[in-house]
Tab-separated table of C-alpha atoms in Angstrom:
chain	number	residue	atom	x	y	z
A	1	MET	CA	-68.016	127.611	137.253
A	2	ASP	CA	-67.569	125.581	134.520
A	3	GLU	CA	-68.384	127.380	131.625
A	4	ALA	CA	-70.162	125.737	129.980
A	5	ASN	CA	-73.216	126.992	132.316
A	6	ASN	CA	-71.813	130.608	131.286
A	7	SER	CA	-73.165	132.271	128.298
A	8	VAL	CA	-73.216	135.170	125.883
A	9	VAL	CA	-77.149	135.978	126.257
A	10	SER	CA	-78.703	136.837	123.048
A	11	GLU	CA	-82.004	138.340	124.933
A	12	PHE	CA	-83.777	138.653	127.958
A	13	ILE	CA	-87.106	138.288	129.672
A	14	LEU	CA	-89.294	141.127	130.390
A	15	LEU	CA	-91.952	140.418	133.368
A	16	GLY	CA	-93.708	143.473	132.387
A	17	LEU	CA	-96.117	145.045	134.693
A	18	CYS	CA	-98.361	142.922	135.647
A	19	ASP	CA	-100.000	139.310	134.519
A	20	SER	CA	-103.826	139.904	133.910
A	21	GLY	CA	-104.754	140.671	130.105
A	22	GLN	CA	-107.436	141.816	130.485
A	23	LEU	CA	-105.485	145.260	133.330
A	24	GLN	CA	-103.034	145.042	130.260
A	25	VAL	CA	-105.282	146.457	127.615
A	26	PHE	CA	-106.524	148.864	130.019
A	27	LEU	CA	-102.547	149.682	130.481
A	28	PHE	CA	-102.030	149.692	126.638
A	29	LEU	CA	-104.698	153.043	126.348
A	30	LEU	CA	-104.040	154.527	129.359
A	31	PHE	CA	-99.821	154.401	128.931
A	32	SER	CA	-100.545	155.133	125.126
A	33	MET	CA	-102.486	158.490	125.893
A	34	LEU	CA	-100.187	159.537	128.661
A	35	TYR	CA	-97.082	158.887	125.836
A	36	LEU	CA	-99.411	160.883	123.751
A	37	THR	CA	-99.914	163.661	125.931
A	38	ILE	CA	-95.974	163.873	126.961
A	39	ILE	CA	-95.208	163.989	123.427
A	40	LEU	CA	-97.823	167.013	122.728
A	41	GLY	CA	-97.067	168.623	125.286
A	42	ASN	CA	-93.646	169.052	125.530
A	43	ILE	CA	-93.600	169.229	121.963
A	44	LEU	CA	-95.991	172.301	122.641
A	45	ILE	CA	-93.395	174.300	125.443
A	46	ILE	CA	-90.856	173.939	122.187
A	47	LEU	CA	-92.359	175.404	119.288
A	48	SER	CA	-93.474	178.180	121.984
A	49	VAL	CA	-90.704	179.017	123.645
A	50	ILE	CA	-89.010	178.836	119.781
A	51	ASN	CA	-92.049	181.238	118.181
A	52	ASP	CA	-92.471	184.258	120.890
A	53	PRO	CA	-90.526	186.048	120.929
A	54	ASN	CA	-91.857	187.042	124.865
A	55	LEU	CA	-90.220	184.224	125.444
A	56	HIS	CA	-86.668	183.931	124.206
A	57	SER	CA	-84.338	184.015	127.558
A	58	PRO	CA	-82.138	181.983	129.888
A	59	MET	CA	-85.139	180.555	131.381
A	60	TYR	CA	-87.458	179.839	129.023
A	61	PHE	CA	-84.213	178.481	126.579
A	62	LEU	CA	-83.089	175.941	130.190
A	63	LEU	CA	-87.326	174.716	129.951
A	64	ALA	CA	-87.179	174.479	126.238
A	65	ASN	CA	-84.106	171.842	126.597
A	66	LEU	CA	-85.802	170.246	129.191
A	67	SER	CA	-88.782	169.825	127.401
A	68	PHE	CA	-86.550	167.937	124.687
A	69	VAL	CA	-84.468	166.476	127.818
A	70	ASP	CA	-88.420	164.771	128.693
A	71	LEU	CA	-88.940	163.525	125.469
A	72	TRP	CA	-85.937	161.235	125.005
A	73	LEU	CA	-86.309	159.859	128.993
A	74	SER	CA	-90.065	159.140	128.139
A	75	SER	CA	-89.272	157.526	124.704
A	76	VAL	CA	-86.353	155.281	125.614
A	77	THR	CA	-88.443	152.902	127.313
A	78	THR	CA	-92.135	153.957	127.463
A	79	PRO	CA	-92.971	152.672	123.758
A	80	LYS	CA	-91.624	148.838	124.229
A	81	MET	CA	-93.350	149.053	127.630
A	82	ILE	CA	-96.744	149.983	124.945
A	83	ILE	CA	-96.392	147.937	122.869
A	84	ASP	CA	-95.369	144.849	124.950
A	85	PHE	CA	-98.807	145.038	126.469
A	86	LEU	CA	-100.213	143.210	123.663
A	87	ARG	CA	-97.470	140.755	123.846
A	88	GLU	CA	-97.784	137.014	125.526
A	89	ASN	CA	-93.936	137.122	124.510
A	90	LYS	CA	-91.935	139.938	125.707
A	91	THR	CA	-88.421	140.158	125.682
A	92	ILE	CA	-85.538	142.772	124.261
A	93	SER	CA	-82.449	141.772	122.828
A	94	PHE	CA	-78.927	142.160	124.171
A	95	GLY	CA	-78.497	144.941	121.796
A	96	GLY	CA	-81.917	146.771	122.850
A	97	CYS	CA	-80.719	146.282	126.503
A	98	MET	CA	-77.674	147.640	126.616
A	99	CYS	CA	-79.269	150.864	124.733
A	100	GLN	CA	-81.906	151.297	126.866
A	101	ILE	CA	-79.066	151.418	129.628
A	102	PHE	CA	-77.236	153.310	127.502
A	103	PHE	CA	-79.655	155.833	126.692
A	104	GLY	CA	-81.798	156.058	129.890
A	105	HIS	CA	-78.390	157.088	131.944
A	106	PHE	CA	-77.295	159.422	129.100
A	107	VAL	CA	-80.416	161.510	129.572
A	108	GLY	CA	-81.181	160.946	133.384
A	109	GLY	CA	-77.240	161.912	134.007
A	110	GLY	CA	-78.009	165.427	131.371
A	111	GLU	CA	-81.422	166.098	133.294
A	112	MET	CA	-79.835	165.806	136.702
A	113	VAL	CA	-76.834	168.979	135.395
A	114	LEU	CA	-79.116	170.830	133.437
A	115	LEU	CA	-82.038	171.126	136.479
A	116	VAL	CA	-79.136	172.664	138.275
A	117	ALA	CA	-78.725	174.419	135.299
A	118	MET	CA	-81.557	176.211	135.656
A	119	ALA	CA	-81.207	176.641	139.665
A	120	TYR	CA	-77.882	178.518	138.645
A	121	ASP	CA	-80.194	180.626	135.697
A	122	ARG	CA	-82.601	181.918	138.687
A	123	TYR	CA	-79.888	182.678	141.770
A	124	VAL	CA	-78.708	185.179	138.775
A	125	ALA	CA	-81.636	186.570	138.168
A	126	ILE	CA	-82.806	186.917	141.547
A	127	CYS	CA	-80.132	187.497	143.381
A	128	LYS	CA	-77.587	189.369	140.530
A	129	PRO	CA	-80.340	191.047	138.799
A	130	LEU	CA	-78.347	193.668	137.193
A	131	TYR	CA	-75.915	191.857	135.506
A	132	TYR	CA	-78.862	188.951	134.619
A	133	THR	CA	-78.430	189.730	130.882
A	134	THR	CA	-74.106	189.728	131.183
A	135	ILE	CA	-73.832	186.172	133.203
A	136	MET	CA	-76.708	184.466	131.202
A	137	SER	CA	-75.250	185.272	127.678
A	138	GLN	CA	-76.749	183.375	124.844
A	139	LYS	CA	-72.775	181.541	124.872
A	140	ARG	CA	-73.288	180.822	128.215
A	141	CYS	CA	-76.209	179.087	127.546
A	142	ILE	CA	-75.633	176.636	124.792
A	143	GLY	CA	-72.783	175.882	126.854
A	144	LEU	CA	-74.662	174.578	130.049
A	145	VAL	CA	-76.707	172.890	127.585
A	146	VAL	CA	-73.485	171.134	125.490
A	147	ILE	CA	-72.199	170.358	129.630
A	148	SER	CA	-75.119	168.547	130.193
A	149	TRP	CA	-75.127	166.331	127.773
A	150	ALA	CA	-71.519	166.263	127.753
A	151	ILE	CA	-71.607	164.465	131.889
A	152	GLY	CA	-74.434	162.752	131.241
A	153	PHE	CA	-72.259	161.274	128.482
A	154	VAL	CA	-69.765	160.261	130.109
A	155	HIS	CA	-72.172	159.114	133.219
A	156	SER	CA	-73.870	156.798	131.228
A	157	VAL	CA	-70.615	155.369	129.438
A	158	SER	CA	-68.919	154.717	132.867
A	159	GLN	CA	-72.418	152.750	133.586
A	160	LEU	CA	-72.523	150.567	130.576
A	161	ALA	CA	-68.730	149.554	130.885
A	162	ILE	CA	-69.617	147.816	134.073
A	163	ILE	CA	-71.296	145.276	132.617
A	164	ILE	CA	-70.983	145.636	128.859
A	165	ASP	CA	-68.762	142.325	129.207
A	166	LEU	CA	-70.769	140.699	132.167
A	167	THR	CA	-71.008	136.753	131.247
A	168	PHE	CA	-74.547	135.386	132.220
A	169	CYS	CA	-76.088	132.207	133.963
A	170	GLY	CA	-79.340	130.855	135.281
A	171	SER	CA	-82.563	132.929	134.322
A	172	ARG	CA	-82.578	135.459	131.805
A	173	GLU	CA	-85.709	136.952	133.402
A	174	MET	CA	-86.544	140.436	134.689
A	175	ASP	CA	-88.677	141.450	136.856
A	176	SER	CA	-89.979	145.513	135.160
A	177	PHE	CA	-91.271	146.716	131.852
A	178	PHE	CA	-87.054	147.758	130.881
A	179	CYS	CA	-84.011	147.081	131.412
A	180	ASP	CA	-81.863	148.924	133.730
A	181	LEU	CA	-78.238	148.093	135.475
A	182	PRO	CA	-79.327	146.983	138.913
A	183	LEU	CA	-81.940	144.347	137.001
A	184	VAL	CA	-78.615	143.004	134.629
A	185	ILE	CA	-76.580	142.916	137.453
A	186	GLU	CA	-78.192	140.647	138.704
A	187	LEU	CA	-78.462	138.285	135.969
A	188	ALA	CA	-74.397	137.715	136.267
A	189	CYS	CA	-72.293	134.336	136.523
A	190	MET	CA	-70.381	136.172	139.364
A	191	ASP	CA	-70.210	138.106	143.380
A	192	THR	CA	-72.351	141.234	141.638
A	193	HIS	CA	-71.861	143.413	145.588
A	194	VAL	CA	-68.535	144.567	144.622
A	195	LEU	CA	-70.622	145.568	141.305
A	196	ARG	CA	-73.853	147.135	143.213
A	197	LEU	CA	-71.338	148.833	145.289
A	198	ILE	CA	-69.688	150.963	142.004
A	199	VAL	CA	-73.242	151.201	139.678
A	200	ASN	CA	-74.297	153.594	143.385
A	201	ILE	CA	-70.927	154.942	144.220
A	202	ASP	CA	-70.917	156.297	139.803
A	203	SER	CA	-74.778	157.188	140.519
A	204	GLY	CA	-74.264	158.095	144.269
A	205	ILE	CA	-71.833	160.672	142.934
A	206	LEU	CA	-73.461	162.428	139.841
A	207	ALA	CA	-77.514	162.515	142.078
A	208	LEU	CA	-75.265	164.115	145.363
A	209	ILE	CA	-73.266	166.616	143.587
A	210	CYS	CA	-76.392	168.652	141.726
A	211	PHE	CA	-78.685	167.809	144.604
A	212	PHE	CA	-76.092	170.230	147.173
A	213	LEU	CA	-76.067	172.236	144.000
A	214	LEU	CA	-79.686	172.586	143.660
A	215	LEU	CA	-79.759	172.803	148.027
A	216	ILE	CA	-77.196	175.687	147.823
A	217	SER	CA	-78.528	177.176	145.382
A	218	TYR	CA	-83.074	177.772	146.429
A	219	THR	CA	-81.522	178.445	149.756
A	220	HIS	CA	-79.643	181.851	148.300
A	221	ILE	CA	-82.266	182.342	146.782
A	222	LEU	CA	-85.272	182.196	148.779
A	223	LEU	CA	-82.747	184.261	151.787
A	224	THR	CA	-82.937	187.217	148.831
A	225	VAL	CA	-85.994	186.652	148.057
A	226	CYS	CA	-86.707	186.841	151.511
A	227	HIS	CA	-85.263	190.593	151.241
A	228	HIS	CA	-87.659	191.355	148.252
A	229	SER	CA	-90.753	193.918	148.022
A	230	MET	CA	-93.599	191.680	148.267
A	231	ASP	CA	-94.666	191.967	143.937
A	232	GLY	CA	-91.275	190.729	143.213
A	233	SER	CA	-90.888	187.992	146.020
A	234	ALA	CA	-93.921	186.594	144.844
A	235	LYS	CA	-93.286	186.146	141.318
A	236	ALA	CA	-89.996	184.874	142.112
A	237	LEU	CA	-91.331	182.075	144.810
A	238	SER	CA	-93.919	180.854	141.752
A	239	THR	CA	-91.336	180.388	139.463
A	240	CYS	CA	-88.569	178.661	142.487
A	241	THR	CA	-91.785	176.835	143.441
A	242	ALA	CA	-92.876	175.044	139.717
A	243	HIS	CA	-88.339	174.487	139.770
A	244	ILE	CA	-88.705	172.984	143.264
A	245	MET	CA	-91.836	170.805	142.721
A	246	VAL	CA	-90.159	168.885	139.546
A	247	ILE	CA	-86.613	168.572	141.617
A	248	VAL	CA	-88.279	166.309	143.715
A	249	ILE	CA	-90.433	164.891	141.541
A	250	PHE	CA	-86.978	164.245	139.511
A	251	PHE	CA	-84.937	162.896	142.205
A	252	GLY	CA	-87.029	161.109	145.003
A	253	PRO	CA	-87.585	158.130	142.548
A	254	CYS	CA	-83.736	158.176	141.737
A	255	ILE	CA	-83.255	158.252	144.820
A	256	PHE	CA	-85.018	154.302	145.609
A	257	ILE	CA	-83.577	152.487	142.726
A	258	TYR	CA	-80.323	153.528	142.288
A	259	LEU	CA	-79.056	155.080	146.168
A	260	TRP	CA	-81.336	153.567	148.495
A	261	PRO	CA	-82.748	150.266	146.260
A	262	LEU	CA	-86.229	149.072	148.487
A	263	ASN	CA	-85.892	145.591	146.471
A	264	ILE	CA	-89.620	145.078	146.408
A	265	ALA	CA	-90.560	144.288	143.123
A	266	SER	CA	-93.714	146.134	143.388
A	267	VAL	CA	-92.232	149.442	145.289
A	268	ASP	CA	-89.284	149.414	142.067
A	269	LYS	CA	-91.747	148.972	139.122
A	270	PHE	CA	-93.665	152.372	140.614
A	271	LEU	CA	-90.537	154.066	140.876
A	272	ALA	CA	-89.863	152.924	137.396
A	273	VAL	CA	-93.505	154.013	135.936
A	274	PHE	CA	-93.163	157.379	138.017
A	275	TYR	CA	-89.895	158.696	136.874
A	276	THR	CA	-89.997	157.759	133.354
A	277	VAL	CA	-92.952	158.532	132.492
A	278	PHE	CA	-95.362	160.688	134.936
A	279	THR	CA	-91.438	163.057	135.498
A	280	PRO	CA	-91.720	163.542	131.715
A	281	LEU	CA	-96.000	164.270	131.591
A	282	LEU	CA	-95.837	166.522	135.277
A	283	ASN	CA	-92.974	168.859	133.784
A	284	PRO	CA	-94.762	170.672	131.280
A	285	ALA	CA	-97.996	170.642	133.328
A	286	ILE	CA	-96.030	172.238	136.485
A	287	TYR	CA	-93.927	174.604	134.851
A	288	THR	CA	-97.274	176.348	132.249
A	289	LEU	CA	-99.849	175.855	135.048
A	290	ARG	CA	-97.556	178.485	137.759
A	291	ASN	CA	-95.857	180.225	134.924
A	292	LYS	CA	-98.248	183.187	133.416
A	293	GLU	CA	-95.695	183.928	130.222
A	294	MET	CA	-96.346	180.629	129.332
A	295	LYS	CA	-100.107	180.258	129.068
A	296	VAL	CA	-100.281	183.168	127.824
A	297	ALA	CA	-98.294	181.947	125.192
A	298	LEU	CA	-99.712	178.252	124.953
A	299	LYS	CA	-103.354	180.800	124.952
A	300	LYS	CA	-101.977	181.975	121.809
A	301	TRP	CA	-101.361	179.568	120.047
A	302	GLY	CA	-104.230	177.723	120.523
A	303	ASN	CA	-106.794	180.923	119.078
A	304	GLN	CA	-104.360	180.907	116.371
A	305	TYR	CA	-104.673	177.248	115.673
A	306	ILE	CA	-108.787	177.762	115.969
A	307	ASN	CA	-108.727	180.892	113.697
A	308	PHE	CA	-106.817	178.321	111.112
A	309	LYS	CA	-109.022	175.552	111.067
A	310	TRP	CA	-111.714	177.949	111.867
A	311	ASN	CA	-110.406	180.413	107.709
A	312	SER	CA	-109.639	176.383	106.227
């Protein structure tokens, strides 16, 4: 290909979710409220775990870290998407695009491993309750969180290394509201079949390993729960059901975005919105609505806030 046709692009054009001006105003208001709910909901969970002594346990420590990860996951793409609803020209710089890809996979990969750590915590608590405090020590909990961030970082760097030196030609348009690997690869001045395969293998290895570890953990848990007393099994099953719901919500879009892409623009956009907005929104709701201790802690925070306002 002629060298003049190849270029190092300075920016990409994002087509966004829709073209209608009125609909974009509505989406601006909708996603602004959803993003505010995500921020407040996850921060409330983090503060509740930090300040309530009843929540100073490994399960809630990992839950607080999941909320912290969800704050990052939603903040990688959602603020720009909201701002772009009010812009006619939706562009993103090359550096901004690479940052979205890096932090998106960094946080997403870390969350996958963190969900495995949470499953391991429930496995030890239910299947080996006598050794729970010994196995799930503070040192080990911190180690699991550090490992999740480290694996997310390595995964993200490996993904970014695939595209950082690509040259682009022709269209700079992406039919989405944020930058992601498959969209950037499509604009490269080369046969992208091998690149797509490498990306799918890279993402697939991490996702499949995490998924099978989760499957093994919860299979052991459910088999153990069947032999417990009714009271104990009901509480354990309720906790595990919340975890499984989060896993399905998180891994479902990932499978169809990276491992089994449908290549239908409208479906890809829906899955991307679900992954980046609704997953961080639903996680705190699922854990708080199905967890008695969290509901008590949040109610306590609410009463303290009302009393503070009343006294002031």
